[in-house]
Coordinates of C-alpha atoms in Angstrom, one line a residue:
X14 CA 10.9 -123.4 169.0
X15 CA 13.3 -123.6 166.0
X16 CA 15.4 -126.2 167.8
X17 CA 12.3 -128.3 168.5
X18 CA 11.2 -128.1 164.9
X19 CA 14.7 -129.1 163.7
X20 CA 14.9 -132.0 166.2
X21 CA 11.4 -133.2 165.1
X22 CA 12.5 -133.0 161.4
X23 CA 15.7 -134.8 162.2
X24 CA 13.7 -137.6 163.9
X25 CA 11.3 -137.9 160.9
X26 CA 14.3 -138.1 158.4
X27 CA 16.1 -140.6 160.7
X28 CA 13.1 -143.0 160.9
X29 CA 12.3 -142.6 157.2
X30 CA 15.9 -143.7 156.4
X31 CA 15.7 -146.6 158.9
X32 CA 12.4 -147.8 157.4
X33 CA 13.9 -147.6 153.9
X34 CA 17.0 -149.5 154.9
X35 CA 14.9 -152.1 156.7
X36 CA 12.8 -152.6 153.6
X37 CA 15.9 -153.0 151.5
X38 CA 17.3 -155.6 153.9
X39 CA 14.0 -157.5 154.0
X40 CA 13.8 -157.4 150.2
X41 CA 17.3 -158.8 149.7
X42 CA 16.8 -161.4 152.5
X43 CA 13.5 -162.6 151.0
X44 CA 15.1 -162.7 147.5
X45 CA 18.1 -164.7 148.9
X46 CA 15.9 -167.3 150.5
X47 CA 13.8 -167.7 147.3
X48 CA 16.9 -167.9 145.1
X49 CA 18.4 -170.5 147.5
X50 CA 15.3 -172.7 147.2
X51 CA 15.3 -172.6 143.4
X52 CA 19.1 -173.1 143.2
X53 CA 18.7 -176.5 144.8
X54 CA 19.5 -179.6 142.8
X55 CA 16.9 -182.4 142.8
X56 CA 18.0 -185.8 144.2
X57 CA 19.3 -187.8 141.2
X58 CA 18.9 -184.8 139.0
X59 CA 20.8 -181.7 137.7
X60 CA 20.7 -178.0 138.1
X61 CA 23.6 -176.3 136.4
X62 CA 24.2 -173.0 134.6
X63 CA 27.2 -172.2 132.4
X64 CA 28.6 -170.2 129.6
X65 CA 29.6 -172.1 126.4
X66 CA 32.1 -171.1 123.7
X67 CA 29.7 -171.0 120.8
X68 CA 30.9 -170.0 117.3
X69 CA 33.2 -167.3 118.7
X70 CA 30.9 -166.0 121.4
X71 CA 30.0 -166.8 125.0
X72 CA 26.4 -168.1 125.3
X73 CA 24.5 -169.0 128.4
X74 CA 22.6 -172.2 129.2
X75 CA 20.8 -173.7 132.2
X76 CA 20.3 -177.5 132.6
X77 CA 17.5 -178.6 135.0
X78 CA 16.0 -182.1 135.5
X79 CA 14.8 -184.4 138.2
X80 CA 16.2 -187.6 136.8
X81 CA 19.4 -187.8 134.7
X82 CA 18.1 -190.9 132.9
X83 CA 15.2 -188.9 131.4
X84 CA 15.4 -187.8 127.7
X85 CA 16.8 -184.2 127.1
X86 CA 14.7 -181.3 125.8
X87 CA 16.3 -178.1 124.4
X88 CA 13.9 -175.1 124.6
X89 CA 14.4 -172.4 122.0
X90 CA 13.0 -169.0 122.9
X91 CA 11.3 -166.6 120.5
X92 CA 12.0 -163.2 119.2
X93 CA 14.4 -163.4 117.5
X94 CA 16.4 -162.0 120.4
X95 CA 13.6 -162.3 123.0
X96 CA 15.4 -164.4 125.7
X97 CA 13.0 -165.7 128.4
X98 CA 15.6 -166.5 131.0
X99 CA 14.0 -163.8 133.3
X100 CA 11.0 -166.1 133.8
X101 CA 11.2 -169.4 131.9
X102 CA 12.4 -171.5 134.8
X103 CA 8.8 -171.1 136.2
X104 CA 7.3 -173.0 133.3
X105 CA 10.1 -175.2 132.0
X106 CA 10.6 -176.8 135.4
X107 CA 7.1 -178.2 135.1
X108 CA 8.4 -180.6 132.5
X109 CA 11.5 -181.5 134.5
X110 CA 10.0 -184.8 135.8
X111 CA 9.9 -186.2 132.3
X112 CA 12.7 -184.3 130.6
X113 CA 16.0 -182.8 131.5
X114 CA 15.4 -179.3 130.2
X115 CA 18.0 -177.1 128.7
X116 CA 17.2 -173.4 128.3
X117 CA 19.5 -171.3 126.1
X118 CA 19.8 -167.6 125.7
X119 CA 20.7 -167.3 122.1
X120 CA 23.4 -165.1 120.6
X121 CA 23.5 -161.5 121.9
X122 CA 20.3 -161.6 124.1
X123 CA 19.4 -162.3 127.7
X124 CA 22.5 -163.5 129.7
X125 CA 24.3 -164.0 126.4
X126 CA 24.1 -160.3 125.5
X127 CA 27.4 -158.6 124.6
X128 CA 27.4 -155.1 123.2
X129 CA 30.5 -156.0 121.2
X130 CA 28.2 -158.1 119.0
X131 CA 25.9 -155.3 118.1
X132 CA 27.6 -154.7 114.8
X133 CA 27.6 -158.3 113.7
X134 CA 25.3 -159.1 110.8
X135 CA 23.1 -162.1 111.7
X136 CA 22.9 -164.7 108.9
X137 CA 21.3 -168.0 108.5
X138 CA 24.7 -169.7 108.5
X139 CA 25.8 -168.0 111.7
X140 CA 22.6 -169.0 113.6
X141 CA 22.5 -172.5 112.2
X142 CA 26.1 -173.0 113.3
X143 CA 25.2 -171.7 116.8
X144 CA 22.3 -174.2 117.1
X145 CA 24.4 -177.1 115.9
X146 CA 27.3 -176.3 118.3
X147 CA 24.9 -176.0 121.3
X148 CA 23.2 -179.2 120.4
X149 CA 26.5 -181.1 120.0
X150 CA 27.6 -179.8 123.4
X151 CA 24.4 -181.0 125.1
X152 CA 24.7 -184.4 123.4
X153 CA 28.2 -184.8 124.7
X154 CA 27.8 -183.2 128.1
X155 CA 24.7 -185.3 129.0
X156 CA 25.8 -188.4 127.2
X157 CA 22.7 -188.6 124.9
X158 CA 22.4 -189.9 121.3
X159 CA 19.5 -187.5 120.5
X160 CA 17.5 -184.7 122.1
X161 CA 14.0 -183.3 121.7
X162 CA 13.8 -179.8 120.4
X163 CA 11.0 -177.4 121.5
X164 CA 10.7 -174.0 119.9
X165 CA 8.3 -171.1 120.5
X166 CA 7.6 -168.5 117.9
X167 CA 10.9 -167.6 116.2
X168 CA 12.2 -170.6 118.1
X169 CA 9.7 -172.8 116.2
X170 CA 10.9 -171.8 112.8
X171 CA 14.6 -171.9 113.9
X172 CA 14.1 -175.3 115.5
X173 CA 12.3 -176.7 112.5
X174 CA 15.3 -175.6 110.3
X175 CA 17.7 -177.3 112.7
X176 CA 15.7 -180.5 112.6
X177 CA 15.5 -180.5 108.8
X178 CA 19.3 -179.7 108.5
X179 CA 20.6 -182.1 111.2
X180 CA 17.9 -184.8 111.8
X181 CA 20.5 -187.2 113.2
X182 CA 20.7 -185.1 116.4
X183 CA 17.0 -184.9 117.3
X184 CA 14.5 -187.4 118.6
X185 CA 11.5 -185.3 117.7
X186 CA 10.4 -181.7 117.1
X187 CA 7.8 -179.7 119.1
X188 CA 6.7 -176.3 117.6
X189 CA 4.6 -173.9 119.6
X190 CA 3.3 -170.6 118.3
X191 CA 4.5 -172.2 115.0
X192 CA 5.8 -169.7 112.5
X193 CA 5.9 -170.9 108.9
X194 CA 6.8 -167.9 106.8
X195 CA 7.2 -164.3 108.1
X196 CA 5.9 -162.5 105.0
X197 CA 2.9 -164.8 104.7
X198 CA 2.3 -164.4 108.4
X199 CA 2.3 -160.6 108.4
X200 CA 0.1 -160.5 105.2
X201 CA -2.4 -162.8 107.0
X202 CA -2.4 -160.6 110.0
X203 CA -3.2 -157.5 107.9
X204 CA -6.1 -159.2 106.3
X205 CA -7.5 -160.4 109.7
X206 CA -6.9 -156.9 111.3
X207 CA -8.9 -155.3 108.5
X208 CA -11.9 -157.6 109.3
X209 CA -11.6 -156.7 113.0
X210 CA -11.5 -153.0 112.2
X211 CA -14.5 -152.8 109.9
X212 CA -16.3 -149.5 110.7
X213 CA -13.5 -148.3 113.0
X214 CA -11.7 -145.5 111.3
X215 CA -9.1 -145.1 114.0
X216 CA -8.0 -148.8 113.8
X217 CA -8.2 -148.8 110.0
X218 CA -5.5 -146.0 110.1
X219 CA -3.3 -148.5 112.1
X220 CA -4.1 -151.2 109.6
X221 CA -2.8 -148.9 106.8
X222 CA 0.5 -148.6 108.7
X223 CA 1.1 -152.3 108.5
X224 CA 3.8 -153.1 105.9
X225 CA 4.1 -156.9 105.8
X226 CA 6.9 -156.7 103.2
X227 CA 8.9 -154.1 105.2
X228 CA 9.3 -155.2 108.8
X229 CA 9.8 -151.9 110.7
X230 CA 9.2 -150.7 114.3
X231 CA 6.2 -148.8 112.9
X232 CA 4.7 -152.0 111.6
X233 CA 5.4 -153.8 114.9
X234 CA 3.9 -151.0 117.0
X235 CA 0.8 -150.9 114.8
X236 CA 0.4 -154.7 114.9
X237 CA 0.8 -154.9 118.6
X238 CA -1.6 -152.0 119.2
X239 CA -4.3 -153.7 117.1
X240 CA -3.9 -157.0 118.8
X241 CA -4.1 -155.4 122.3
X242 CA -7.3 -153.5 121.3
X243 CA -9.1 -156.6 120.2
X244 CA -7.8 -158.9 122.9
X245 CA -5.3 -161.0 120.9
X246 CA -2.0 -159.6 122.3
X247 CA 0.5 -162.1 123.7
X248 CA -0.4 -161.7 127.3
X249 CA -4.2 -161.1 126.9
X250 CA -4.8 -164.0 129.2
X251 CA -2.3 -162.9 131.8
X252 CA -0.2 -165.6 133.5
X253 CA -1.2 -168.6 135.6
X254 CA 1.8 -168.1 137.9
X255 CA 3.1 -165.0 139.7
X256 CA 5.4 -163.0 137.4
X257 CA 6.6 -160.7 140.2
X258 CA 7.8 -163.5 142.5
X259 CA 9.2 -165.4 139.5
X260 CA 11.4 -162.4 138.7
X261 CA 12.3 -161.7 142.3
X262 CA 13.4 -165.3 143.0
X263 CA 15.0 -166.0 139.7
X264 CA 18.0 -168.2 140.6
X265 CA 20.0 -167.3 137.5
X266 CA 19.8 -163.5 137.6
X267 CA 22.0 -161.3 139.7
X268 CA 21.4 -157.5 140.2
X269 CA 24.1 -156.9 137.6
X270 CA 22.3 -159.2 135.2
X271 CA 19.1 -157.1 135.6
X272 CA 21.1 -153.9 135.0
X273 CA 22.6 -155.3 131.8
X274 CA 19.2 -156.6 130.7
X275 CA 17.8 -153.0 130.6
X276 CA 20.9 -151.7 128.8
X277 CA 20.6 -154.1 125.8
X278 CA 20.3 -152.8 122.2
X279 CA 18.2 -155.1 120.1
X280 CA 18.6 -153.2 116.8
X281 CA 20.7 -156.1 115.3
X282 CA 17.6 -158.4 115.6
X283 CA 15.3 -155.9 114.0
X284 CA 17.7 -155.6 111.1
X285 CA 17.8 -159.4 110.9
X286 CA 13.9 -159.7 110.7
X287 CA 13.8 -157.3 107.8
X288 CA 16.5 -159.2 105.9
X289 CA 16.6 -161.9 103.3
X290 CA 18.6 -164.0 105.8
X291 CA 15.5 -164.2 108.0
X292 CA 13.3 -165.0 105.0
X293 CA 15.6 -167.9 104.2
X294 CA 14.3 -169.7 107.3
X295 CA 10.9 -170.0 105.6
X296 CA 9.3 -173.5 105.9
X297 CA 7.1 -173.1 102.8
X298 CA 7.4 -176.2 100.6
X299 CA 9.7 -177.8 103.2
X300 CA 7.5 -180.5 104.7
X301 CA 9.4 -183.7 104.9
X302 CA 10.6 -184.4 108.5
X303 CA 12.6 -187.5 109.3
X304 CA 11.5 -187.2 113.0
X305 CA 8.1 -187.0 114.7
X306 CA 6.5 -183.6 114.4
X307 CA 4.3 -182.1 117.1
X308 CA 2.6 -178.7 117.2
X309 CA 1.0 -176.8 120.1
X310 CA -0.8 -173.6 119.1
X311 CA -3.4 -171.3 120.6
X312 CA -6.7 -170.9 118.8
X313 CA -6.5 -167.1 119.3
X314 CA -2.9 -166.7 118.2
X315 CA -2.6 -164.2 115.4
X316 CA 1.0 -163.1 116.2
X317 CA 2.1 -166.3 114.6
X318 CA -1.1 -167.2 112.7
X319 CA -2.4 -170.5 114.0
X320 CA -4.5 -171.1 110.9
X321 CA -1.3 -171.0 108.7
X322 CA 0.3 -173.3 111.2
X323 CA -2.6 -175.8 110.9
X324 CA -2.4 -175.6 107.1
X325 CA 1.3 -176.4 107.2
X326 CA 0.8 -179.2 109.7
X327 CA -1.6 -180.9 107.2
X328 CA 1.2 -180.8 104.6
X329 CA 3.9 -182.2 106.9
X330 CA 5.2 -185.7 106.2
X331 CA 6.7 -187.3 109.3
X332 CA 7.0 -190.7 110.9
X333 CA 4.4 -189.5 113.4
X334 CA 2.7 -186.1 113.8
X335 CA 0.1 -184.7 116.2
X336 CA -1.5 -181.2 116.6
X337 CA -2.7 -179.7 119.9
X338 CA -4.9 -176.6 119.8
X339 CA -5.2 -174.8 123.2
X340 CA -8.6 -173.1 123.6
X341 CA -8.8 -169.4 124.2
X342 CA -5.0 -169.0 124.0
X343 CA -3.0 -166.3 122.3
X344 CA 0.8 -166.2 121.6
X345 CA 1.7 -166.3 125.3
X346 CA 0.3 -169.8 125.9
X347 CA 3.5 -170.9 127.8
X348 CA 2.8 -168.3 130.5
X349 CA -0.9 -168.0 130.3
X350 CA -1.6 -171.7 130.7
X351 CA 1.7 -173.2 131.8
X352 CA -0.2 -176.0 133.5
X353 CA -2.2 -177.0 130.4
X354 CA 1.0 -176.7 128.3
X355 CA 2.9 -178.9 130.7
X356 CA 0.1 -181.5 130.5
X357 CA 0.6 -181.6 126.7
X358 CA 4.4 -181.9 127.1
X359 CA 3.8 -184.9 129.4
X360 CA 1.5 -186.4 126.9
X361 CA 4.1 -186.0 124.2
X362 CA 6.8 -187.5 126.4
X363 CA 4.5 -190.5 127.1
X364 CA 3.7 -190.9 123.4
X365 CA 7.4 -190.8 122.4
X366 CA 8.3 -193.3 125.1
X367 CA 5.6 -195.7 123.9
X368 CA 6.7 -195.3 120.3
X369 CA 10.3 -196.0 121.2
X370 CA 9.3 -199.1 123.2
X371 CA 7.2 -200.4 120.3
X372 CA 10.1 -199.8 117.9
X373 CA 12.5 -201.6 120.1
X374 CA 10.1 -204.5 120.4
X375 CA 9.7 -204.7 116.6
X376 CA 13.5 -204.6 116.2
X377 CA 14.1 -207.6 118.5

C-alpha cells in the first residue's frame, strides 16, 4: 500500500512539474511571437533602439516611424524619473503615421537606470544639458532641422524649458498634463482636496498631511490616497488598450530589463523634487514662446492642475497656440484615451503642416 501511495504521489508531482514547464514554454513562445511582431520595421520607416552617450551617461532611446520623410517628435515622459518605456510603444506608435516618434528614458530611470548615478545631485543645468544633447543627436541622426517636442507632466515643464532655452531646435511644443509651477500646483490641490473632504473627518486628516512647500513621501501618499478616493487618480479611467499584453509583448524589454526595473532606487528624484533646482523649472512669468504652443489636458486632472494650465495658456504669447481639453480625463489621459489623444496629435500635425505650407507660399 505504501508503495502504491508513493507511486501515486510521484505521478502527481511529475505531472505537476510537466504542466508548469509546459506553461513556461508556452509563455515564452507567445512572448517571443508578440515581440517579433512589434520588432518589425515598417516599409519605408524606422524601428531602432540604442544607447547614447549623454552628458557622461548612457541613456536609452527608441525611434519608430512609418515614413522617414515625416517630421520627428520627441516624447518626454513624466515623473521626474517615471520612465514609460514599459508601455509607451502602445500609444506612441499610434502617432507613427504622421511623426517619426522618439521615446527617451531620461537620466537614471527606465532602461537608462544605473545605480552608480544614485548619488548624483540632479540640477537644472545637468538636465537641460541632457535634453540639449539628446535633441542634437536626433537632429543629426535623422537629418532634420527641427523637431516637435511633446512632454507629459514633468515632461511638460521640462520640455517647455528646453523650448524656451533652445527655440532654434524645435518646430513646436505640445504640453500635456501641463505643469506650470510645482508649489502653486500643490497648493491648488490642497485647496481643492479640502473642498472634496468637507464633512469627511477621515479625509480631512489626510488633507492636513499635505505639505505643498515640503515635497515628501508622506505628502505624495496623502495626495494620491485623496485622488483615488474621489476618482481623480491617474488611472481612474483605466486604459483603452490591454496593459498586460502590452507589457508581455514589449519589444524593448528583456527579462533582465524587468528584473532591473524592480531593483531601481528613485530616491534621487524625490530629493530633486524637493529642491530649489526643481523649482527653477517654474514657468511663472515665462510666457513668450518663439514656436507654436499646444496644450492637451484632462478636465479632471488635479495631479497637474488643469485650471492652472488653462490660466497659463491664456497668458502665453506664441506665433500660434491651441488648447485641447479632453472630457472626463484625469492625469493618465495618454493611456486612458490613447485613441482620442492620438486624434488630437494627428490634428496638430495637420495644423502644423498647413501652417508650414502657408508660410512657404508667403515666402515665395
